[in-house]
Amino acid sequence: MIYGTARRLRPHDIRAVTFDTRWRGLDPVQVRDYLSRTADELDQLHRELTTANIEAERIRQALRRWQSRHTVCHHPESDRWAR
């Protein structure tokens, strides 16, 4: 079956998909090869997304720490511009 649930498509889903056979149809070897390449690409994209999300969270936390340290800073020069 091609369509399962509304959940996100995972590489395993692509590799495990089955199709009905027909007398005239696509070359099953070419279809399998293409689906395998597609699954590999999706797997790579999932890994890159996970890495990007981890890096974004690390940057957010660093920014929060920086903001916390600098909210108590008082620079006399900045008062000049506030007037």
mmCIF file of C-alpha atoms in Angstrom:
data_model
loop_
_atom_site.group_PDB
_atom_site.id
_atom_site.type_symbol
_atom_site.label_atom_id
_atom_site.label_comp_id
_atom_site.label_asym_id
_atom_site.label_seq_id
_atom_site.Cartn_x
_atom_site.Cartn_y
_atom_site.Cartn_z
ATOM 1 C CA MET A 1 0.000 0.000 0.000
ATOM 2 C CA ILE A 2 1.329 3.427 -0.923
ATOM 3 C CA TYR A 3 -0.577 5.691 1.468
ATOM 4 C CA GLY A 4 -0.732 4.740 5.120
ATOM 5 C CA THR A 5 -1.376 7.375 7.741
ATOM 6 C CA ALA A 6 -1.042 11.132 8.010
ATOM 7 C CA ARG A 7 2.284 10.862 9.838
ATOM 8 C CA ARG A 8 5.511 12.125 8.303
ATOM 9 C CA LEU A 9 7.121 10.056 5.590
ATOM 10 C CA ARG A 10 10.235 8.256 6.802
ATOM 11 C CA PRO A 11 12.964 6.521 4.779
ATOM 12 C CA HIS A 12 11.722 3.150 6.010
ATOM 13 C CA ASP A 13 8.278 3.920 4.575
ATOM 14 C CA ILE A 14 9.780 4.436 1.141
ATOM 15 C CA ARG A 15 11.874 1.297 1.336
ATOM 16 C CA ALA A 16 8.950 -0.842 2.558
ATOM 17 C CA VAL A 17 6.281 0.379 0.115
ATOM 18 C CA THR A 18 4.722 -2.202 -2.176
ATOM 19 C CA PHE A 19 2.798 -1.685 -5.385
ATOM 20 C CA ASP A 20 0.224 -3.770 -7.138
ATOM 21 C CA THR A 21 1.565 -5.546 -10.205
ATOM 22 C CA ARG A 22 0.109 -4.995 -13.638
ATOM 23 C CA TRP A 23 0.668 -6.671 -16.952
ATOM 24 C CA ARG A 24 2.053 -3.458 -18.385
ATOM 25 C CA GLY A 25 3.854 -1.477 -15.802
ATOM 26 C CA LEU A 26 7.105 0.059 -14.768
ATOM 27 C CA ASP A 27 10.337 -1.870 -14.493
ATOM 28 C CA PRO A 28 10.337 -3.098 -10.883
ATOM 29 C CA VAL A 29 14.137 -2.896 -10.640
ATOM 30 C CA GLN A 30 14.162 0.732 -11.749
ATOM 31 C CA VAL A 31 11.333 1.559 -9.334
ATOM 32 C CA ARG A 32 13.175 -0.137 -6.433
ATOM 33 C CA ASP A 33 16.429 1.666 -7.311
ATOM 34 C CA TYR A 34 14.675 5.022 -7.471
ATOM 35 C CA LEU A 35 12.818 4.451 -4.212
ATOM 36 C CA SER A 36 16.056 3.408 -2.549
ATOM 37 C CA ARG A 37 17.801 6.587 -3.720
ATOM 38 C CA THR A 38 14.798 8.640 -2.577
ATOM 39 C CA ALA A 39 14.862 6.981 0.850
ATOM 40 C CA ASP A 40 18.611 7.622 1.174
ATOM 41 C CA GLU A 41 18.101 11.290 0.324
ATOM 42 C CA LEU A 42 15.227 11.605 2.798
ATOM 43 C CA ASP A 43 17.348 9.940 5.477
ATOM 44 C CA GLN A 44 20.154 12.449 4.833
ATOM 45 C CA LEU A 45 17.703 15.367 4.999
ATOM 46 C CA HIS A 46 16.300 14.122 8.320
ATOM 47 C CA ARG A 47 19.832 13.933 9.739
ATOM 48 C CA GLU A 48 20.664 17.439 8.499
ATOM 49 C CA LEU A 49 17.423 18.797 9.950
ATOM 50 C CA THR A 50 18.167 17.218 13.311
ATOM 51 C CA THR A 51 21.665 18.720 13.275
ATOM 52 C CA ALA A 52 20.302 22.144 12.339
ATOM 53 C CA ASN A 53 17.669 22.007 15.098
ATOM 54 C CA ILE A 54 20.305 21.045 17.679
ATOM 55 C CA GLU A 55 22.550 23.899 16.540
ATOM 56 C CA ALA A 56 19.646 26.375 16.587
ATOM 57 C CA GLU A 57 18.778 25.348 20.154
ATOM 58 C CA ARG A 58 22.425 25.712 21.202
ATOM 59 C CA ILE A 59 22.487 29.221 19.736
ATOM 60 C CA ARG A 60 19.166 30.146 21.409
ATOM 61 C CA GLN A 61 20.500 29.018 24.782
ATOM 62 C CA ALA A 62 23.750 30.922 24.286
ATOM 63 C CA LEU A 63 21.786 34.053 23.357
ATOM 64 C CA ARG A 64 19.617 33.710 26.474
ATOM 65 C CA ARG A 65 22.726 33.365 28.652
ATOM 66 C CA TRP A 66 24.303 36.394 26.965
ATOM 67 C CA GLN A 67 21.113 38.443 27.398
ATOM 68 C CA SER A 68 20.860 37.436 31.067
ATOM 69 C CA ARG A 69 24.430 38.518 31.726
ATOM 70 C CA HIS A 70 24.024 41.830 29.907
ATOM 71 C CA THR A 71 20.632 42.986 31.173
ATOM 72 C CA VAL A 72 22.286 44.190 34.383
ATOM 73 C CA CYS A 73 25.026 46.053 32.523
ATOM 74 C CA HIS A 74 24.756 49.801 32.678
ATOM 75 C CA HIS A 75 26.812 51.824 30.254
ATOM 76 C CA PRO A 76 26.994 55.585 30.841
ATOM 77 C CA GLU A 77 27.315 56.176 27.093
ATOM 78 C CA SER A 78 23.941 54.572 26.475
ATOM 79 C CA ASP A 79 22.255 57.077 28.835
ATOM 80 C CA ARG A 80 23.407 59.894 26.560
ATOM 81 C CA TRP A 81 21.349 58.475 23.671
ATOM 82 C CA ALA A 82 18.291 57.762 25.812
ATOM 83 C CA ARG A 83 17.687 61.454 26.540
#
